Amino acid sequence: MKLFIKYRNLILLFSVLCCGFVFISCDQKEQNTKETSAEPTQEVSQEITAVPDDGKEKEEDNVASTTEDNAYYENYTKTGVLASIKDVYKDKFHIGVALAKHDIENKIKANFVASQFSSITCENEMKADFTLDHAATLKKGDEEFPVVNMKNAVVALNFAKENDIKMRAHTLVWHSQTPRWLFTEGFDKSEDAPFVTREVMLARMENYIKQEMEYVNTNYEGVVYAWDVVNEAIEIGDGHKDGIRIKNNYWYEIIGDDYIEQAFTFARKYADKNQKLFYNDYGTYEKSKLFAICELVNKLKEKGIIDGVGLQDHIQIDYPTTLDYQYAINKYSELGLEIQITELDIACPEDTEEAQEKLATRYRTIFSILLNCLNKGNANITSVTVWGLSDDRSWINKPDQPSYPLLFDKNLKPKRAFFGALLDPSVKKY
Ligand code: 9MR
């Protein structure tokens, strides 16, 4: 205490100088952003992390606010002019949407997508169930060569190419939506057909990845910017020491522990040099899963075969907590790779005004966190994709269990959630 009194003036002077320096740096950074970003990109004020009295670092006050100029909701209600979310975030990250082929074949929806999104993902059409051609594989008669046919994905690929929209390719290696015959001797479809050896399976994996990437990159150069190389390979409950999913996972059953690394190695070999390779998963904020993913990704990073982590973010209004969500983003950021939010939706079982207003606030919170992490240089977030265009098209909206989790309603009218995602001042902060 005595020492403190003795040097009190010195400490005060030092604090004032430090504050001044931080203030000038932030101001400078904001100036730089202003210079490079064209309207209507919103400005975001960065708030300082609060440290509570007990000295433990508290949840960040993730409040990114907009200025009055960015009153998107007010403007929409007065003039009917709807802001474009992709334009609002154009200097930050891609704003994407998952689409089915029939969404794109609908002209009204397609035009709307082109006006609002800068990235698309096939909701199903680039999964192995849709890209592998059994008849053509049998016809070819090569035990190591499952034949890929991208006919289900061309509608999306053409749409992206024609409209200068980028694509996330989802997904190459997954335990789900992959036909069992891919793993059996003679590509046999019978239920009890025996599996091939590890060597044959590795050859099949390479040929499968090679064909798909070469097809996309030859015919649609520059369209795909990110590949979900491996999807959902961590399942803590399965009991593997590294958390690898072992149940109902034929890739693991036949190839073994290194199937993930093998997939990334092949993907790196055939990807275009500008394309980014992602590990993608859900429940990424659950602690043991989070640590297992970080371990896995770190190993892949050391080998130079991964560029990013895809956080699916099928979340709820009150789960995970903001603190856990923020913690997870911080942890993944420490990997020093890109982060993409790949499948965002927020389950909301009610369509009442009150429930939808809460949803809007939740969207606002999530986008605030992402934006603040990006703006502070803590996280290299390059893309945020919502998993579906409108509530009626959401995978969680089922006839017996409705949900209204997305940004637009079935008539493509913007919901309050849309304005929450824009950090509109009319949407309450949490
Ligand atoms: O939205 C997709 C739905 O149409 C499919 O029926 C389902 C089948 O598993 O897959 C859904 O998408 C999933 C995505 O590919 C991976 N993460 C979870 C998504 C929601 O289940």
Coordinates of C-alpha atoms and ligand atoms in Angstrom, one line a residue:
M1 CA 0.0 0.0 0.0
K2 CA 2.8 2.3 1.0
L3 CA 4.5 1.6 -2.3
F4 CA 1.3 2.4 -4.1
I5 CA 1.0 5.8 -2.5
K6 CA 4.7 6.5 -3.2
Y7 CA 4.4 5.8 -6.9
R8 CA 0.7 6.8 -7.2
N9 CA 1.4 9.8 -9.5
L10 CA 3.7 7.7 -11.7
I11 CA 1.1 5.0 -12.0
L12 CA -1.6 7.6 -12.9
L13 CA 0.6 9.1 -15.6
F14 CA 1.4 5.7 -17.1
S15 CA -2.4 4.8 -17.2
V16 CA -3.3 8.0 -18.9
L17 CA -0.6 7.5 -21.5
C18 CA -1.7 3.9 -22.1
C19 CA -5.4 4.9 -22.5
G20 CA -4.4 7.5 -24.9
F21 CA -2.4 5.1 -27.0
V22 CA -5.3 2.5 -27.1
F23 CA -7.8 5.2 -28.0
I24 CA -5.6 6.5 -30.9
S25 CA -5.0 2.9 -32.2
C26 CA -8.7 2.1 -32.2
D27 CA -9.5 5.4 -33.8
Q28 CA -6.9 4.8 -36.5
K29 CA -8.2 1.3 -37.1
E30 CA -11.7 2.7 -37.6
Q31 CA -10.4 5.3 -40.0
N32 CA -8.8 2.6 -42.0
T33 CA -12.0 0.5 -42.1
K34 CA -14.0 3.6 -43.2
E35 CA -11.6 4.2 -46.0
T36 CA -11.8 0.7 -47.5
S37 CA -15.5 0.0 -46.9
A38 CA -18.2 1.3 -49.2
E39 CA -21.7 2.0 -48.1
P40 CA -23.9 0.4 -46.8
T41 CA -21.4 -1.6 -44.7
Q42 CA -22.2 -0.8 -41.1
E43 CA -19.8 0.6 -38.6
V44 CA -19.3 -1.4 -35.5
S45 CA -18.1 0.1 -32.2
Q46 CA -15.8 -2.1 -30.3
E47 CA -16.4 -2.3 -26.6
I48 CA -13.8 -3.1 -24.0
T49 CA -13.8 -6.4 -22.2
A50 CA -15.2 -6.0 -18.7
V51 CA -13.2 -7.4 -15.9
P52 CA -15.4 -7.8 -12.8
D53 CA -14.3 -7.1 -9.3
D54 CA -13.4 -10.6 -8.4
G55 CA -10.7 -10.3 -11.0
K56 CA -11.9 -13.3 -13.1
E57 CA -12.3 -12.5 -16.7
K58 CA -16.0 -12.3 -17.4
E59 CA -18.1 -13.0 -20.5
E60 CA -17.2 -10.4 -23.1
D61 CA -19.8 -7.6 -23.4
N62 CA -20.3 -8.5 -27.0
V63 CA -22.2 -5.4 -28.1
A64 CA -21.6 -4.3 -31.6
S65 CA -23.9 -1.4 -32.3
T66 CA -25.0 0.2 -35.5
T67 CA -25.4 3.9 -36.1
E68 CA -28.7 5.7 -36.8
D69 CA -27.8 5.7 -40.5
N70 CA -28.2 1.9 -40.4
A71 CA -31.8 1.8 -39.2
Y72 CA -32.6 -0.9 -41.7
Y73 CA -35.9 -1.9 -40.1
E74 CA -37.2 1.7 -40.0
N75 CA -36.1 2.3 -43.6
Y76 CA -37.8 -1.0 -44.7
T77 CA -41.1 -0.1 -43.0
K78 CA -41.1 3.4 -44.3
T79 CA -39.9 2.8 -47.9
G80 CA -40.2 -0.9 -48.5
V81 CA -36.6 -1.0 -49.5
L82 CA -34.9 -4.0 -47.9
A83 CA -31.2 -4.0 -47.1
S84 CA -29.1 -6.7 -48.6
I85 CA -27.4 -8.7 -45.8
K86 CA -24.5 -9.7 -48.1
D87 CA -23.8 -6.1 -48.9
V88 CA -24.0 -5.1 -45.2
Y89 CA -21.3 -7.6 -44.4
K90 CA -19.4 -7.5 -47.6
D91 CA -16.2 -6.2 -46.1
K92 CA -16.5 -8.7 -43.2
F93 CA -17.4 -12.2 -44.3
H94 CA -19.5 -14.0 -46.9
I95 CA -23.1 -14.4 -46.0
G96 CA -24.4 -17.8 -47.3
V97 CA -27.5 -19.9 -47.4
A98 CA -28.1 -23.6 -47.8
L99 CA -30.4 -24.4 -50.7
A100 CA -32.0 -27.4 -52.3
K101 CA -32.0 -27.8 -56.1
H102 CA -35.7 -27.0 -56.3
D103 CA -35.1 -23.7 -54.4
I104 CA -32.8 -22.6 -57.2
E105 CA -35.2 -23.8 -59.9
N106 CA -37.8 -21.4 -58.5
K107 CA -37.0 -18.1 -60.3
I108 CA -38.4 -15.9 -57.6
K109 CA -36.4 -17.6 -54.9
A110 CA -33.2 -17.7 -57.1
N111 CA -33.4 -13.9 -57.7
F112 CA -34.0 -13.3 -54.0
V113 CA -31.0 -15.4 -53.1
A114 CA -28.8 -13.5 -55.5
S115 CA -29.9 -10.3 -54.0
Q116 CA -29.2 -11.4 -50.4
F117 CA -26.4 -13.9 -50.3
S118 CA -22.8 -14.1 -51.6
S119 CA -22.3 -17.8 -50.9
I120 CA -24.5 -20.9 -51.2
T121 CA -24.2 -24.5 -50.0
C122 CA -26.1 -27.5 -51.4
E123 CA -28.2 -28.7 -48.5
N124 CA -27.9 -32.3 -49.8
E125 CA -26.9 -32.5 -53.5
M126 CA -23.1 -32.6 -52.9
K127 CA -23.3 -35.5 -50.3
A128 CA -22.1 -38.9 -51.3
D129 CA -25.7 -40.3 -51.5
F130 CA -26.3 -37.8 -54.3
T131 CA -22.9 -37.8 -56.1
L132 CA -22.1 -41.5 -56.3
D133 CA -23.5 -43.4 -59.2
H134 CA -24.0 -47.1 -58.5
A135 CA -24.9 -48.2 -62.0
A136 CA -22.0 -46.4 -63.5
T137 CA -19.7 -47.8 -60.9
L138 CA -20.8 -51.4 -61.7
K139 CA -20.4 -50.7 -65.4
K140 CA -16.9 -49.5 -64.9
G141 CA -16.1 -52.6 -63.1
D142 CA -13.0 -51.3 -61.3
E143 CA -12.9 -52.3 -57.6
E144 CA -11.1 -49.2 -56.7
F145 CA -13.2 -46.7 -58.6
P146 CA -16.6 -45.5 -57.4
V147 CA -18.0 -43.3 -60.1
V148 CA -19.0 -39.8 -59.3
N149 CA -21.8 -38.0 -61.2
M150 CA -22.5 -34.4 -60.2
K151 CA -25.8 -34.1 -62.0
N152 CA -27.7 -33.3 -58.8
A153 CA -25.3 -30.4 -58.0
V154 CA -25.1 -28.7 -61.4
V155 CA -28.1 -26.6 -60.9
A156 CA -26.4 -25.0 -57.9
L157 CA -23.0 -24.8 -59.6
N158 CA -24.5 -23.2 -62.7
F159 CA -26.5 -20.7 -60.6
A160 CA -23.4 -19.8 -58.6
K161 CA -21.2 -19.4 -61.7
E162 CA -23.8 -17.3 -63.5
N163 CA -24.5 -15.0 -60.6
D164 CA -20.9 -14.7 -59.3
I165 CA -21.8 -16.3 -56.0
K166 CA -19.3 -18.5 -54.2
M167 CA -20.0 -22.0 -53.0
R168 CA -19.2 -24.1 -50.0
A169 CA -18.9 -27.7 -51.1
H170 CA -20.6 -29.9 -48.4
T171 CA -19.4 -32.6 -47.9
L172 CA -16.9 -35.2 -48.9
V173 CA -16.3 -37.7 -46.1
W174 CA -19.2 -38.3 -43.7
H175 CA -20.6 -41.3 -41.9
S176 CA -24.1 -40.2 -42.8
Q177 CA -25.8 -39.9 -46.2
T178 CA -23.2 -42.1 -47.8
P179 CA -24.3 -45.4 -49.4
R180 CA -23.1 -48.6 -47.7
W181 CA -22.2 -50.1 -51.1
L182 CA -19.3 -47.6 -51.3
F183 CA -17.6 -49.8 -48.7
T184 CA -18.4 -53.3 -49.9
E185 CA -16.7 -55.9 -52.0
G186 CA -17.9 -55.5 -55.6
F187 CA -19.9 -52.4 -54.5
D188 CA -22.5 -55.0 -53.4
K189 CA -25.8 -53.4 -52.2
S190 CA -26.9 -56.4 -50.1
E191 CA -27.2 -55.7 -46.4
D192 CA -24.6 -58.2 -45.3
A193 CA -22.1 -57.7 -48.1
P194 CA -18.5 -57.8 -46.7
F195 CA -16.4 -54.7 -46.5
V196 CA -13.3 -54.2 -48.7
T197 CA -9.7 -54.0 -47.2
R198 CA -8.2 -50.8 -45.9
E199 CA -6.0 -50.6 -49.1
V200 CA -8.9 -50.8 -51.4
M201 CA -10.9 -48.3 -49.3
L202 CA -8.1 -45.8 -49.4
A203 CA -7.9 -46.1 -53.2
R204 CA -11.7 -45.6 -53.4
M205 CA -11.5 -42.6 -51.1
E206 CA -8.8 -41.0 -53.3
N207 CA -10.7 -41.7 -56.5
Y208 CA -13.9 -40.3 -55.1
I209 CA -12.3 -37.1 -53.8
K210 CA -10.3 -36.7 -57.0
Q211 CA -13.2 -37.0 -59.3
E212 CA -15.4 -34.6 -57.4
M213 CA -12.8 -32.0 -57.0
E214 CA -11.6 -32.3 -60.6
Y215 CA -15.1 -32.1 -62.0
V216 CA -15.9 -29.0 -60.0
N217 CA -12.6 -27.3 -60.6
T218 CA -12.5 -28.0 -64.3
N219 CA -16.0 -27.0 -65.0
Y220 CA -16.6 -24.3 -62.4
E221 CA -13.2 -22.8 -61.8
G222 CA -13.2 -20.3 -58.9
V223 CA -16.7 -21.1 -57.8
V224 CA -16.1 -23.3 -54.8
Y225 CA -14.0 -21.5 -52.1
A226 CA -14.4 -24.0 -49.3
W227 CA -14.7 -27.8 -49.0
D228 CA -16.1 -29.6 -46.0
V229 CA -13.6 -32.4 -46.4
V230 CA -14.6 -34.3 -43.3
N231 CA -17.9 -33.8 -41.5
E232 CA -19.0 -34.7 -37.9
A233 CA -16.1 -37.1 -37.1
I234 CA -16.0 -36.4 -33.4
E235 CA -18.5 -38.1 -31.1
I236 CA -17.3 -38.2 -27.6
G237 CA -20.0 -40.7 -26.4
D238 CA -18.5 -43.4 -28.7
G239 CA -15.6 -43.8 -26.3
H240 CA -12.6 -43.5 -28.6
K241 CA -9.5 -42.1 -26.8
D242 CA -9.3 -39.1 -29.3
G243 CA -13.1 -38.7 -29.5
I244 CA -13.3 -40.1 -33.0
R245 CA -16.8 -41.3 -34.1
I246 CA -16.6 -45.1 -34.2
K247 CA -20.2 -46.2 -34.2
N248 CA -21.9 -46.5 -37.6
N249 CA -18.9 -45.0 -39.3
Y250 CA -17.7 -47.3 -42.0
W251 CA -14.8 -44.9 -43.0
Y252 CA -13.4 -45.5 -39.5
E253 CA -14.3 -49.2 -39.4
I254 CA -12.4 -50.0 -42.6
I255 CA -9.6 -47.4 -42.7
G256 CA -9.0 -46.9 -39.0
D257 CA -7.8 -43.9 -36.9
D258 CA -6.1 -42.1 -39.7
Y259 CA -9.1 -41.9 -42.1
I260 CA -9.6 -38.2 -41.4
E261 CA -5.9 -37.4 -42.1
Q262 CA -6.1 -39.5 -45.3
A263 CA -9.1 -37.6 -46.5
F264 CA -7.5 -34.2 -46.0
T265 CA -4.3 -35.5 -47.6
F266 CA -6.2 -36.5 -50.8
A267 CA -8.2 -33.3 -50.7
R268 CA -5.1 -31.1 -50.5
K269 CA -3.6 -33.0 -53.4
Y270 CA -6.6 -32.3 -55.7
A271 CA -7.9 -29.0 -54.5
D272 CA -7.2 -25.8 -56.3
K273 CA -4.7 -23.7 -54.5
N274 CA -7.1 -21.0 -53.5
Q275 CA -9.7 -23.4 -52.1
K276 CA -9.9 -23.8 -48.3
L277 CA -10.2 -27.2 -46.7
F278 CA -12.5 -27.4 -43.6
Y279 CA -13.3 -29.8 -40.8
N280 CA -17.0 -29.2 -40.0
D281 CA -19.0 -30.3 -37.0
Y282 CA -22.0 -29.5 -34.8
G283 CA -22.2 -29.0 -31.0
T284 CA -18.7 -27.4 -31.3
Y285 CA -19.2 -25.4 -28.1
E286 CA -19.5 -28.5 -25.9
K287 CA -16.3 -28.6 -24.0
S288 CA -15.0 -32.1 -24.4
K289 CA -16.0 -32.0 -28.1
L290 CA -14.4 -28.7 -28.5
F291 CA -11.1 -29.9 -27.1
A292 CA -11.2 -33.1 -29.2
I293 CA -11.8 -31.0 -32.3
C294 CA -8.9 -28.7 -31.5
E295 CA -6.6 -31.7 -30.9
L296 CA -7.6 -33.2 -34.2
V297 CA -7.3 -29.9 -36.2
N298 CA -4.0 -29.1 -34.6
K299 CA -2.5 -32.4 -35.9
L300 CA -3.9 -31.7 -39.4
K301 CA -2.6 -28.2 -39.2
E302 CA 0.9 -29.4 -38.4
K303 CA 0.8 -31.4 -41.6
G304 CA -0.4 -28.4 -43.6
I305 CA -3.5 -30.1 -44.8
I306 CA -6.3 -28.1 -43.3
D307 CA -7.3 -24.4 -43.5
G308 CA -10.3 -24.0 -41.3
V309 CA -12.9 -25.1 -38.9
G310 CA -16.6 -25.1 -39.8
L311 CA -18.9 -24.5 -36.9
Q312 CA -22.4 -25.7 -37.9
D313 CA -24.2 -23.7 -35.2
H314 CA -27.6 -25.5 -35.0
I315 CA -28.3 -23.7 -31.8
Q316 CA -31.2 -22.7 -29.6
I317 CA -32.5 -19.5 -28.1
D318 CA -30.9 -20.1 -24.8
Y319 CA -28.3 -22.8 -25.6
P320 CA -25.4 -22.6 -25.7
T321 CA -25.0 -19.6 -23.3
T322 CA -23.4 -16.5 -24.8
L323 CA -20.4 -17.2 -22.6
D324 CA -19.9 -20.7 -23.9
Y325 CA -20.4 -19.5 -27.5
Q326 CA -17.9 -16.8 -27.1
Y327 CA -15.5 -19.2 -25.4
A328 CA -15.7 -21.6 -28.2
I329 CA -15.0 -19.0 -30.9
N330 CA -12.0 -17.8 -28.9
K331 CA -10.7 -21.4 -28.6
Y332 CA -11.1 -22.2 -32.3
S333 CA -9.5 -18.8 -33.1
E334 CA -6.4 -19.9 -31.2
L335 CA -5.8 -22.6 -33.8
G336 CA -4.8 -19.8 -36.2
L337 CA -7.0 -21.0 -39.0
E338 CA -10.1 -19.7 -40.7
I339 CA -13.5 -20.1 -39.0
Q340 CA -16.7 -20.4 -40.9
I341 CA -20.2 -20.6 -39.5
T342 CA -21.5 -23.2 -41.8
E343 CA -25.1 -24.1 -40.9
L344 CA -26.6 -21.5 -38.6
D345 CA -30.2 -21.8 -37.5
I346 CA -31.8 -21.1 -34.1
A347 CA -34.6 -23.4 -33.1
C348 CA -37.7 -21.4 -32.3
P349 CA -40.9 -23.5 -31.8
E350 CA -43.2 -20.5 -31.7
D351 CA -44.2 -18.0 -34.3
T352 CA -45.6 -15.5 -31.9
E353 CA -44.4 -11.9 -31.9
E354 CA -42.7 -12.3 -28.6
A355 CA -40.9 -15.5 -29.5
Q356 CA -39.7 -14.1 -32.8
E357 CA -38.5 -10.9 -31.1
K358 CA -36.4 -13.2 -28.8
L359 CA -35.1 -14.9 -31.8
A360 CA -34.2 -11.6 -33.4
T361 CA -32.2 -10.7 -30.2
R362 CA -30.4 -14.1 -30.3
Y363 CA -29.4 -13.5 -33.9
R364 CA -28.2 -10.0 -33.0
T365 CA -26.1 -11.5 -30.2
I366 CA -24.6 -14.1 -32.4
F367 CA -23.7 -11.7 -35.2
S368 CA -22.4 -9.2 -32.6
I369 CA -20.0 -11.8 -31.2
L370 CA -18.8 -12.8 -34.6
L371 CA -18.4 -9.3 -35.7
N372 CA -16.6 -8.2 -32.6
C373 CA -14.2 -11.2 -32.7
L374 CA -13.4 -10.4 -36.3
N375 CA -13.1 -6.6 -35.8
K376 CA -10.8 -7.1 -32.8
G377 CA -8.6 -9.4 -35.0
N378 CA -9.3 -12.3 -32.6
A379 CA -10.9 -14.6 -35.1
N380 CA -10.5 -15.0 -38.8
I381 CA -14.2 -15.5 -39.6
T382 CA -14.6 -15.7 -43.4
S383 CA -18.2 -16.9 -43.9
V384 CA -21.5 -17.1 -42.1
T385 CA -24.1 -19.4 -43.7
V386 CA -27.7 -19.9 -42.6
W387 CA -29.1 -23.4 -43.0
G388 CA -32.1 -22.7 -45.2
L389 CA -33.7 -19.7 -47.0
S390 CA -37.1 -19.6 -45.2
D391 CA -38.7 -21.2 -42.2
D392 CA -40.9 -23.6 -44.3
R393 CA -37.7 -25.0 -45.8
S394 CA -35.8 -25.6 -42.6
W395 CA -34.8 -29.2 -41.7
I396 CA -36.0 -28.6 -38.1
N397 CA -39.4 -27.4 -39.1
K398 CA -41.4 -30.7 -39.0
P399 CA -45.2 -31.0 -39.4
D400 CA -45.5 -32.5 -35.9
Q401 CA -42.9 -30.2 -34.4
P402 CA -42.9 -26.8 -36.1
S403 CA -40.0 -24.4 -35.8
Y404 CA -39.4 -20.9 -37.2
P405 CA -35.6 -20.6 -37.0
L406 CA -34.5 -18.6 -40.0
L407 CA -34.3 -15.1 -41.4
F408 CA -37.2 -15.1 -43.8
D409 CA -40.7 -16.5 -43.6
K410 CA -42.4 -18.7 -46.2
N411 CA -43.2 -15.7 -48.4
L412 CA -39.6 -14.5 -48.3
K413 CA -40.6 -11.6 -46.1
P414 CA -37.8 -10.6 -43.7
K415 CA -38.5 -11.6 -40.2
R416 CA -37.4 -9.6 -37.1
A417 CA -34.5 -12.2 -37.0
F418 CA -33.2 -10.7 -40.3
F419 CA -32.9 -7.3 -38.7
G420 CA -31.3 -8.9 -35.6
A421 CA -28.7 -10.3 -37.9
L422 CA -28.1 -6.8 -39.2
L423 CA -27.7 -5.5 -35.6
D424 CA -30.5 -3.2 -36.3
P425 CA -31.1 -0.7 -33.5
S426 CA -34.8 -1.7 -33.3
V427 CA -33.8 -5.1 -32.1
K428 CA -33.2 -5.4 -28.4
K429 CA -29.7 -6.4 -27.3
Y430 CA -29.8 -9.4 -24.9
Ligands
9MR1 O1 -30.7 -30.2 -44.0 C1 -30.3 -31.5 -44.3 C2 -31.6 -32.4 -44.5 O2 -32.3 -31.9 -45.6 C3 -31.2 -33.8 -44.6 O3 -32.4 -34.6 -44.5 C4 -30.3 -34.2 -43.4 C5 -29.9 -35.7 -43.5 O4 -29.0 -36.0 -42.5 O5 -29.2 -33.4 -43.5 C6 -29.4 -32.1 -43.2 O6 -28.2 -31.3 -43.2 C7 -27.3 -31.6 -42.2 C8 -25.9 -31.3 -42.7 O7 -25.7 -31.9 -43.9 C9 -24.9 -31.7 -41.7 N1 -25.2 -31.1 -40.4 C10 -26.5 -31.3 -39.9 C11 -27.5 -30.8 -40.9 C12 -28.9 -30.9 -40.3 O8 -29.2 -32.2 -40.0

